[in-house]
Amino acid sequence: MSWVAYTLVVLIIPALGLMVTFSAQHQTGAAVASAVALLAIIAGAATVYTKMSRQLHHTPLLPEDTAAEKDRYLAKYRPS
């Protein structure tokens, strides 16, 4: 799910660029369509991030910095 949210966040930039470009060219229909797509992308990313933080108790925006996470990392990647 983090990849989906990340992809949606990355898609915000082109959607915003298209909206501004279409607005500057006075193409109202295309600008409105880009704005609707932009809002859908933002809502989708926010929904994924909220669902992850509430149901999985994990936020993809901040790394885990706990002793348990450090022990898990060291157990997995400690050189033998």
N, CA, C and O atoms as a printed pandas DataFrame, in Angstrom:
     atom_number atom_name residue_name chain_id  residue_number  x_coord  y_coord  z_coord
0              1         N          MET        A               1    0.815   -1.183    0.000
1              2        CA          MET        A               1    0.000    0.000    0.000
2              3         C          MET        A               1    0.863    1.253    0.000
3              4         O          MET        A               1    0.460    2.291   -0.524
4              5         N          SER        A               2    2.037    1.155    0.581
5              6        CA          SER        A               2    2.917    2.332    0.578
6              7         C          SER        A               2    3.298    2.717   -0.840
7              8         O          SER        A               2    3.410    3.899   -1.164
8              9         N          TRP        A               3    3.499    1.706   -1.686
9             10        CA          TRP        A               3    3.859    2.007   -3.081
10            11         C          TRP        A               3    2.718    2.701   -3.803
11            12         O          TRP        A               3    2.951    3.601   -4.609
12            13         N          VAL        A               4    1.503    2.298   -3.527
13            14        CA          VAL        A               4    0.340    2.938   -4.148
14            15         C          VAL        A               4    0.261    4.395   -3.717
15            16         O          VAL        A               4    0.071    5.284   -4.548
16            17         N          ALA        A               5    0.406    4.638   -2.425
17            18        CA          ALA        A               5    0.354    6.006   -1.921
18            19         C          ALA        A               5    1.501    6.838   -2.482
19            20         O          ALA        A               5    1.307    7.996   -2.852
20            21         N          TYR        A               6    2.690    6.255   -2.546
21            22        CA          TYR        A               6    3.834    6.975   -3.096
22            23         C          TYR        A               6    3.599    7.343   -4.559
23            24         O          TYR        A               6    3.894    8.462   -4.978
24            25         N          THR        A               7    3.071    6.402   -5.329
25            26        CA          THR        A               7    2.781    6.672   -6.736
26            27         C          THR        A               7    1.744    7.778   -6.871
27            28         O          THR        A               7    1.866    8.643   -7.738
28            29         N          LEU        A               8    0.740    7.753   -6.028
29            30        CA          LEU        A               8   -0.271    8.813   -6.075
30            31         C          LEU        A               8    0.337   10.176   -5.736
31            32         O          LEU        A               8    0.013   11.180   -6.370
32            33         N          VAL        A               9    1.201   10.206   -4.753
33            34        CA          VAL        A               9    1.846   11.476   -4.396
34            35         C          VAL        A               9    2.710   11.981   -5.548
35            36         O          VAL        A               9    2.748   13.182   -5.814
36            37         N          VAL        A              10    3.399   11.079   -6.227
37            38        CA          VAL        A              10    4.230   11.483   -7.366
38            39         C          VAL        A              10    3.355   12.013   -8.511
39            40         O          VAL        A              10    3.769   12.915   -9.239
40            41         N          LEU        A              11    2.165   11.464   -8.667
41            42        CA          LEU        A              11    1.265   11.901   -9.737
42            43         C          LEU        A              11    0.624   13.260   -9.469
43            44         O          LEU        A              11    0.018   13.839  -10.370
44            45         N          ILE        A              12    0.746   13.772   -8.262
45            46        CA          ILE        A              12    0.187   15.091   -7.958
46            47         C          ILE        A              12    0.859   16.170   -8.798
47            48         O          ILE        A              12    0.189   17.083   -9.279
48            49         N          ILE        A              13    2.162   16.078   -8.978
49            50        CA          ILE        A              13    2.917   17.122   -9.692
50            51         C          ILE        A              13    2.482   17.241  -11.148
51            52         O          ILE        A              13    2.194   18.355  -11.586
52            53         N          PRO        A              14    2.418   16.152  -11.928
53            54        CA          PRO        A              14    1.964   16.306  -13.305
54            55         C          PRO        A              14    0.497   16.748  -13.409
55            56         O          PRO        A              14    0.145   17.511  -14.309
56            57         N          ALA        A              15   -0.347   16.279  -12.505
57            58        CA          ALA        A              15   -1.752   16.693  -12.549
58            59         C          ALA        A              15   -1.885   18.190  -12.283
59            60         O          ALA        A              15   -2.673   18.878  -12.932
60            61         N          LEU        A              16   -1.119   18.678  -11.337
61            62        CA          LEU        A              16   -1.132   20.114  -11.049
62            63         C          LEU        A              16   -0.583   20.908  -12.223
63            64         O          LEU        A              16   -1.126   21.956  -12.573
64            65         N          GLY        A              17    0.491   20.415  -12.832
65            66        CA          GLY        A              17    1.064   21.083  -14.000
66            67         C          GLY        A              17    0.099   21.148  -15.171
67            68         O          GLY        A              17   -0.013   22.175  -15.841
68            69         N          LEU        A              18   -0.601   20.036  -15.414
69            70        CA          LEU        A              18   -1.592   20.038  -16.484
70            71         C          LEU        A              18   -2.727   21.007  -16.195
71            72         O          LEU        A              18   -3.194   21.708  -17.094
72            73         N          MET        A              19   -3.171   21.050  -14.948
73            74        CA          MET        A              19   -4.256   21.957  -14.595
74            75         C          MET        A              19   -3.859   23.419  -14.828
75            76         O          MET        A              19   -4.635   24.196  -15.383
76            77         N          VAL        A              20   -2.663   23.782  -14.407
77            78        CA          VAL        A              20   -2.198   25.151  -14.584
78            79         C          VAL        A              20   -2.001   25.470  -16.072
79            80         O          VAL        A              20   -2.356   26.555  -16.530
80            81         N          THR        A              21   -1.441   24.531  -16.808
81            82        CA          THR        A              21   -1.216   24.749  -18.240
82            83         C          THR        A              21   -2.532   24.922  -18.991
83            84         O          THR        A              21   -2.671   25.834  -19.806
84            85         N          PHE        A              22   -3.500   24.045  -18.715
85            86        CA          PHE        A              22   -4.795   24.152  -19.379
86            87         C          PHE        A              22   -5.515   25.439  -18.981
87            88         O          PHE        A              22   -6.205   26.044  -19.801
88            89         N          SER        A              23   -5.358   25.854  -17.737
89            90        CA          SER        A              23   -5.977   27.111  -17.307
90            91         C          SER        A              23   -5.361   28.302  -18.039
91            92         O          SER        A              23   -6.068   29.226  -18.442
92            93         N          ALA        A              24   -4.051   28.273  -18.205
93            94        CA          ALA        A              24   -3.368   29.378  -18.887
94            95         C          ALA        A              24   -3.742   29.429  -20.364
95            96         O          ALA        A              24   -3.725   30.504  -20.964
96            97         N          GLN        A              25   -4.078   28.294  -20.957
97            98        CA          GLN        A              25   -4.457   28.244  -22.369
98            99         C          GLN        A              25   -5.960   28.423  -22.571
99           100         O          GLN        A              25   -6.460   28.300  -23.689
100          101         N          HIS        A              26   -6.681   28.716  -21.481
101          102        CA          HIS        A              26   -8.129   28.937  -21.529
102          103         C          HIS        A              26   -8.884   27.724  -22.047
103          104         O          HIS        A              26   -9.884   27.865  -22.752
104          105         N          GLN        A              27   -8.410   26.535  -21.701
105          106        CA          GLN        A              27   -9.111   25.294  -22.023
106          107         C          GLN        A              27   -9.817   24.835  -20.740
107          108         O          GLN        A              27   -9.303   24.013  -19.982
108          109         N          THR        A              28  -10.996   25.390  -20.530
109          110        CA          THR        A              28  -11.698   25.212  -19.270
110          111         C          THR        A              28  -12.045   23.755  -18.989
111          112         O          THR        A              28  -11.856   23.285  -17.867
112          113         N          GLY        A              29  -12.544   23.043  -19.972
113          114        CA          GLY        A              29  -12.937   21.649  -19.756
114          115         C          GLY        A              29  -11.763   20.788  -19.331
115          116         O          GLY        A              29  -11.877   19.992  -18.398
116          117         N          ALA        A              30  -10.648   20.943  -20.004
117          118        CA          ALA        A              30   -9.457   20.155  -19.667
118          119         C          ALA        A              30   -8.911   20.560  -18.298
119          120         O          ALA        A              30   -8.427   19.712  -17.548
120          121         N          ALA        A              31   -8.985   21.843  -17.972
121          122        CA          ALA        A              31   -8.515   22.312  -16.669
122          123         C          ALA        A              31   -9.374   21.746  -15.548
123          124         O          ALA        A              31   -8.858   21.344  -14.505
124          125         N          VAL        A              32  -10.689   21.716  -15.765
125          126        CA          VAL        A              32  -11.586   21.158  -14.752
126          127         C          VAL        A              32  -11.342   19.658  -14.602
127          128         O          VAL        A              32  -11.336   19.140  -13.485
128          129         N          ALA        A              33  -11.142   18.963  -15.714
129          130        CA          ALA        A              33  -10.866   17.530  -15.651
130          131         C          ALA        A              33   -9.560   17.264  -14.897
131          132         O          ALA        A              33   -9.482   16.327  -14.101
132          133         N          SER        A              34   -8.547   18.077  -15.143
133          134        CA          SER        A              34   -7.278   17.918  -14.426
134          135         C          SER        A              34   -7.448   18.226  -12.946
135          136         O          SER        A              34   -6.842   17.567  -12.103
136          137         N          ALA        A              35   -8.262   19.216  -12.625
137          138        CA          ALA        A              35   -8.499   19.556  -11.225
138          139         C          ALA        A              35   -9.224   18.418  -10.506
139          140         O          ALA        A              35   -8.903   18.095   -9.362
140          141         N          VAL        A              36  -10.192   17.820  -11.174
141          142        CA          VAL        A              36  -10.916   16.684  -10.579
142          143         C          VAL        A              36   -9.955   15.506  -10.379
143          144         O          VAL        A              36   -9.987   14.847   -9.340
144          145         N          ALA        A              37   -9.111   15.247  -11.367
145          146        CA          ALA        A              37   -8.123   14.173  -11.235
146          147         C          ALA        A              37   -7.154   14.471  -10.092
147          148         O          ALA        A              37   -6.789   13.571   -9.336
148          149         N          LEU        A              38   -6.741   15.724   -9.966
149          150        CA          LEU        A              38   -5.835   16.128   -8.896
150          151         C          LEU        A              38   -6.477   15.898   -7.534
151          152         O          LEU        A              38   -5.830   15.380   -6.624
152          153         N          LEU        A              39   -7.732   16.276   -7.387
153          154        CA          LEU        A              39   -8.426   16.069   -6.119
154          155         C          LEU        A              39   -8.600   14.584   -5.809
155          156         O          LEU        A              39   -8.482   14.171   -4.656
156          157         N          ALA        A              40   -8.879   13.785   -6.835
157          158        CA          ALA        A              40   -9.010   12.344   -6.630
158          159         C          ALA        A              40   -7.678   11.723   -6.206
159          160         O          ALA        A              40   -7.648   10.841   -5.347
160          161         N          ILE        A              41   -6.591   12.177   -6.800
161          162        CA          ILE        A              41   -5.265   11.669   -6.442
162          163         C          ILE        A              41   -4.930   12.022   -5.001
163          164         O          ILE        A              41   -4.453   11.175   -4.246
164          165         N          ILE        A              42   -5.178   13.266   -4.620
165          166        CA          ILE        A              42   -4.884   13.697   -3.248
166          167         C          ILE        A              42   -5.748   12.927   -2.246
167          168         O          ILE        A              42   -5.259   12.479   -1.209
168          169         N          ALA        A              43   -7.033   12.779   -2.567
169          170        CA          ALA        A              43   -7.925   12.039   -1.664
170          171         C          ALA        A              43   -7.506   10.576   -1.556
171          172         O          ALA        A              43   -7.559    9.998   -0.471
172          173         N          GLY        A              44   -7.093    9.976   -2.665
173          174        CA          GLY        A              44   -6.646    8.584   -2.638
174          175         C          GLY        A              44   -5.403    8.397   -1.795
175          176         O          GLY        A              44   -5.329    7.464   -0.996
176          177         N          ALA        A              45   -4.427    9.271   -1.964
177          178        CA          ALA        A              45   -3.197    9.171   -1.176
178          179         C          ALA        A              45   -3.482    9.394    0.306
179          180         O          ALA        A              45   -2.945    8.682    1.155
180          181         N          ALA        A              46   -4.318   10.371    0.621
181          182        CA          ALA        A              46   -4.654   10.630    2.020
182          183         C          ALA        A              46   -5.392    9.447    2.635
183          184         O          ALA        A              46   -5.182    9.113    3.801
184          185         N          THR        A              47   -6.255    8.818    1.846
185          186        CA          THR        A              47   -6.990    7.657    2.345
186          187         C          THR        A              47   -6.045    6.501    2.649
187          188         O          THR        A              47   -6.173    5.851    3.686
188          189         N          VAL        A              48   -5.105    6.244    1.760
189          190        CA          VAL        A              48   -4.158    5.141    1.982
190          191         C          VAL        A              48   -3.297    5.418    3.209
191          192         O          VAL        A              48   -3.109    4.530    4.041
192          193         N          TYR        A              49   -2.772    6.635    3.333
193          194        CA          TYR        A              49   -1.931    6.966    4.482
194          195         C          TYR        A              49   -2.718    6.873    5.787
195          196         O          TYR        A              49   -2.201    6.373    6.786
196          197         N          THR        A              50   -3.960    7.349    5.786
197          198        CA          THR        A              50   -4.788    7.292    6.986
198          199         C          THR        A              50   -5.114    5.854    7.354
199          200         O          THR        A              50   -5.046    5.475    8.523
200          201         N          LYS        A              51   -5.467    5.057    6.359
201          202        CA          LYS        A              51   -5.807    3.645    6.619
202          203         C          LYS        A              51   -4.594    2.895    7.170
203          204         O          LYS        A              51   -4.727    2.089    8.091
204          205         N          MET        A              52   -3.422    3.156    6.612
205          206        CA          MET        A              52   -2.215    2.483    7.098
206          207         C          MET        A              52   -1.907    2.872    8.541
207          208         O          MET        A              52   -1.546    2.023    9.355
208          209         N          SER        A              53   -2.049    4.149    8.851
209          210        CA          SER        A              53   -1.691    4.584   10.200
210          211         C          SER        A              53   -2.694    4.106   11.235
211          212         O          SER        A              53   -2.311    3.837   12.374
212          213         N          ARG        A              54   -3.970    3.992   10.873
213          214        CA          ARG        A              54   -4.975    3.570   11.847
214          215         C          ARG        A              54   -5.068    2.060   11.985
215          216         O          ARG        A              54   -5.137    1.554   13.106
216          217         N          GLN        A              55   -5.070    1.329   10.883
217          218        CA          GLN        A              55   -5.265   -0.118   10.958
218          219         C          GLN        A              55   -3.970   -0.871   11.215
219          220         O          GLN        A              55   -3.960   -1.852   11.959
220          221         N          LEU        A              56   -2.885   -0.425   10.612
221          222        CA          LEU        A              56   -1.620   -1.147   10.765
222          223         C          LEU        A              56   -0.714   -0.537   11.825
223          224         O          LEU        A              56    0.337   -1.092   12.147
224          225         N          HIS        A              57   -1.125    0.609   12.367
225          226        CA          HIS        A              57   -0.304    1.335   13.347
226          227         C          HIS        A              57    1.091    1.580   12.793
227          228         O          HIS        A              57    2.093    1.415   13.488
228          229         N          HIS        A              58    1.132    1.972   11.547
229          230        CA          HIS        A              58    2.403    2.251   10.863
230          231         C          HIS        A              58    2.212    3.459    9.977
231          232         O          HIS        A              58    1.241    3.534    9.224
232          233         N          THR        A              59    3.119    4.392   10.059
233          234        CA          THR        A              59    3.072    5.533    9.172
234          235         C          THR        A              59    4.215    5.427    8.170
235          236         O          THR        A              59    5.372    5.313    8.575
236          237         N          PRO        A              60    3.922    5.462    6.883
237          238        CA          PRO        A              60    4.991    5.377    5.897
238          239         C          PRO        A              60    5.795    6.671    5.797
239          240         O          PRO        A              60    6.817    6.714    5.111
240          241         N          LEU        A              61    5.343    7.717    6.473
241          242        CA          LEU        A              61    6.033    8.997    6.386
242          243         C          LEU        A              61    7.180    9.119    7.376
243          244         O          LEU        A              61    8.130    9.863    7.129
244          245         N          LEU        A              62    7.109    8.400    8.495
245          246        CA          LEU        A              62    8.154    8.465    9.513
246          247         C          LEU        A              62    8.743    7.075    9.731
247          248         O          LEU        A              62    7.995    6.104    9.853
248          249         N          PRO        A              63   10.053    6.963    9.782
249          250        CA          PRO        A              63   10.651    5.647   10.026
250          251         C          PRO        A              63   10.445    5.218   11.482
251          252         O          PRO        A              63   10.322    6.046   12.384
252          253         N          GLU        A              64   10.411    3.910   11.675
253          254        CA          GLU        A              64   10.312    3.399   13.045
254          255         C          GLU        A              64   11.678    3.501   13.697
255          256         O          GLU        A              64   12.687    3.102   13.115
256          257         N          ASP        A              65   11.705    4.033   14.900
257          258        CA          ASP        A              65   12.962    4.191   15.615
258          259         C          ASP        A              65   12.788    3.658   17.037
259          260         O          ASP        A              65   12.934    4.383   18.021
260          261         N          THR        A              66   12.475    2.385   17.105
261          262        CA          THR        A              66   12.285    1.754   18.404
262          263         C          THR        A              66   13.343    0.675   18.601
263          264         O          THR        A              66   14.005    0.244   17.657
264          265         N          ALA        A              67   13.480    0.259   19.839
265          266        CA          ALA        A              67   14.458   -0.792   20.141
266          267         C          ALA        A              67   14.082   -2.099   19.454
267          268         O          ALA        A              67   14.955   -2.825   18.979
268          269         N          ALA        A              68   12.785   -2.403   19.398
269          270        CA          ALA        A              68   12.339   -3.637   18.743
270          271         C          ALA        A              68   12.662   -3.608   17.254
271          272         O          ALA        A              68   13.091   -4.618   16.696
272          273         N          GLU        A              69   12.467   -2.484   16.617
273          274        CA          GLU        A              69   12.775   -2.368   15.190
274          275         C          GLU        A              69   14.277   -2.485   14.953
275          276         O          GLU        A              69   14.704   -3.109   13.982
276          277         N          LYS        A              70   15.077   -1.892   15.829
277          278        CA          LYS        A              70   16.535   -1.996   15.703
278          279         C          LYS        A              70   16.989   -3.445   15.860
279          280         O          LYS        A              70   17.839   -3.910   15.101
280          281         N          ASP        A              71   16.432   -4.163   16.836
281          282        CA          ASP        A              71   16.782   -5.582   17.036
282          283         C          ASP        A              71   16.372   -6.420   15.832
283          284         O          ASP        A              71   17.115   -7.311   15.418
284          285         N          ARG        A              72   15.188   -6.144   15.259
285          286        CA          ARG        A              72   14.718   -6.866   14.080
286          287         C          ARG        A              72   15.663   -6.626   12.903
287          288         O          ARG        A              72   15.996   -7.553   12.165
288          289         N          TYR        A              73   16.088   -5.378   12.737
289          290        CA          TYR        A              73   17.004   -5.044   11.647
290          291         C          TYR        A              73   18.349   -5.744   11.838
291          292         O          TYR        A              73   18.886   -6.329   10.898
292          293         N          LEU        A              74   18.881   -5.686   13.034
293          294        CA          LEU        A              74   20.182   -6.304   13.290
294          295         C          LEU        A              74   20.124   -7.822   13.132
295          296         O          LEU        A              74   21.075   -8.431   12.643
296          297         N          ALA        A              75   19.013   -8.434   13.541
297          298        CA          ALA        A              75   18.878   -9.884   13.386
298          299         C          ALA        A              75   18.833  -10.273   11.916
299          300         O          ALA        A              75   19.328  -11.334   11.535
300          301         N          LYS        A              76   18.253   -9.435   11.107
301          302        CA          LYS        A              76   18.122   -9.763    9.697
302          303         C          LYS        A              76   19.379   -9.447    8.893
303          304         O          LYS        A              76   19.741  -10.207    7.996
304          305         N          TYR        A              77   20.043   -8.348    9.198
305          306        CA          TYR        A              77   21.151   -7.880    8.364
306          307         C          TYR        A              77   22.518   -7.918    9.050
307          308         O          TYR        A              77   23.495   -7.429    8.483
308          309         N          ARG        A              78   22.608   -8.476   10.235
309          310        CA          ARG        A              78   23.895   -8.529   10.934
310          311         C          ARG        A              78   24.846   -9.448   10.167
311          312         O          ARG        A              78   24.492  -10.576    9.824
312          313         N          PRO        A              79   26.056   -8.952    9.901
313          314        CA          PRO        A              79   27.010   -9.820    9.188
314          315         C          PRO        A              79   27.387  -11.036   10.049
315          316         O          PRO        A              79   27.580  -10.918   11.259
316          317         N          SER        A              80   27.485  -12.193    9.407
317          318        CA          SER        A              80   27.825  -13.398   10.158
318          319         C          SER        A              80   29.297  -13.633   10.208
319          320         O          SER        A              80   29.745  -14.611   10.806
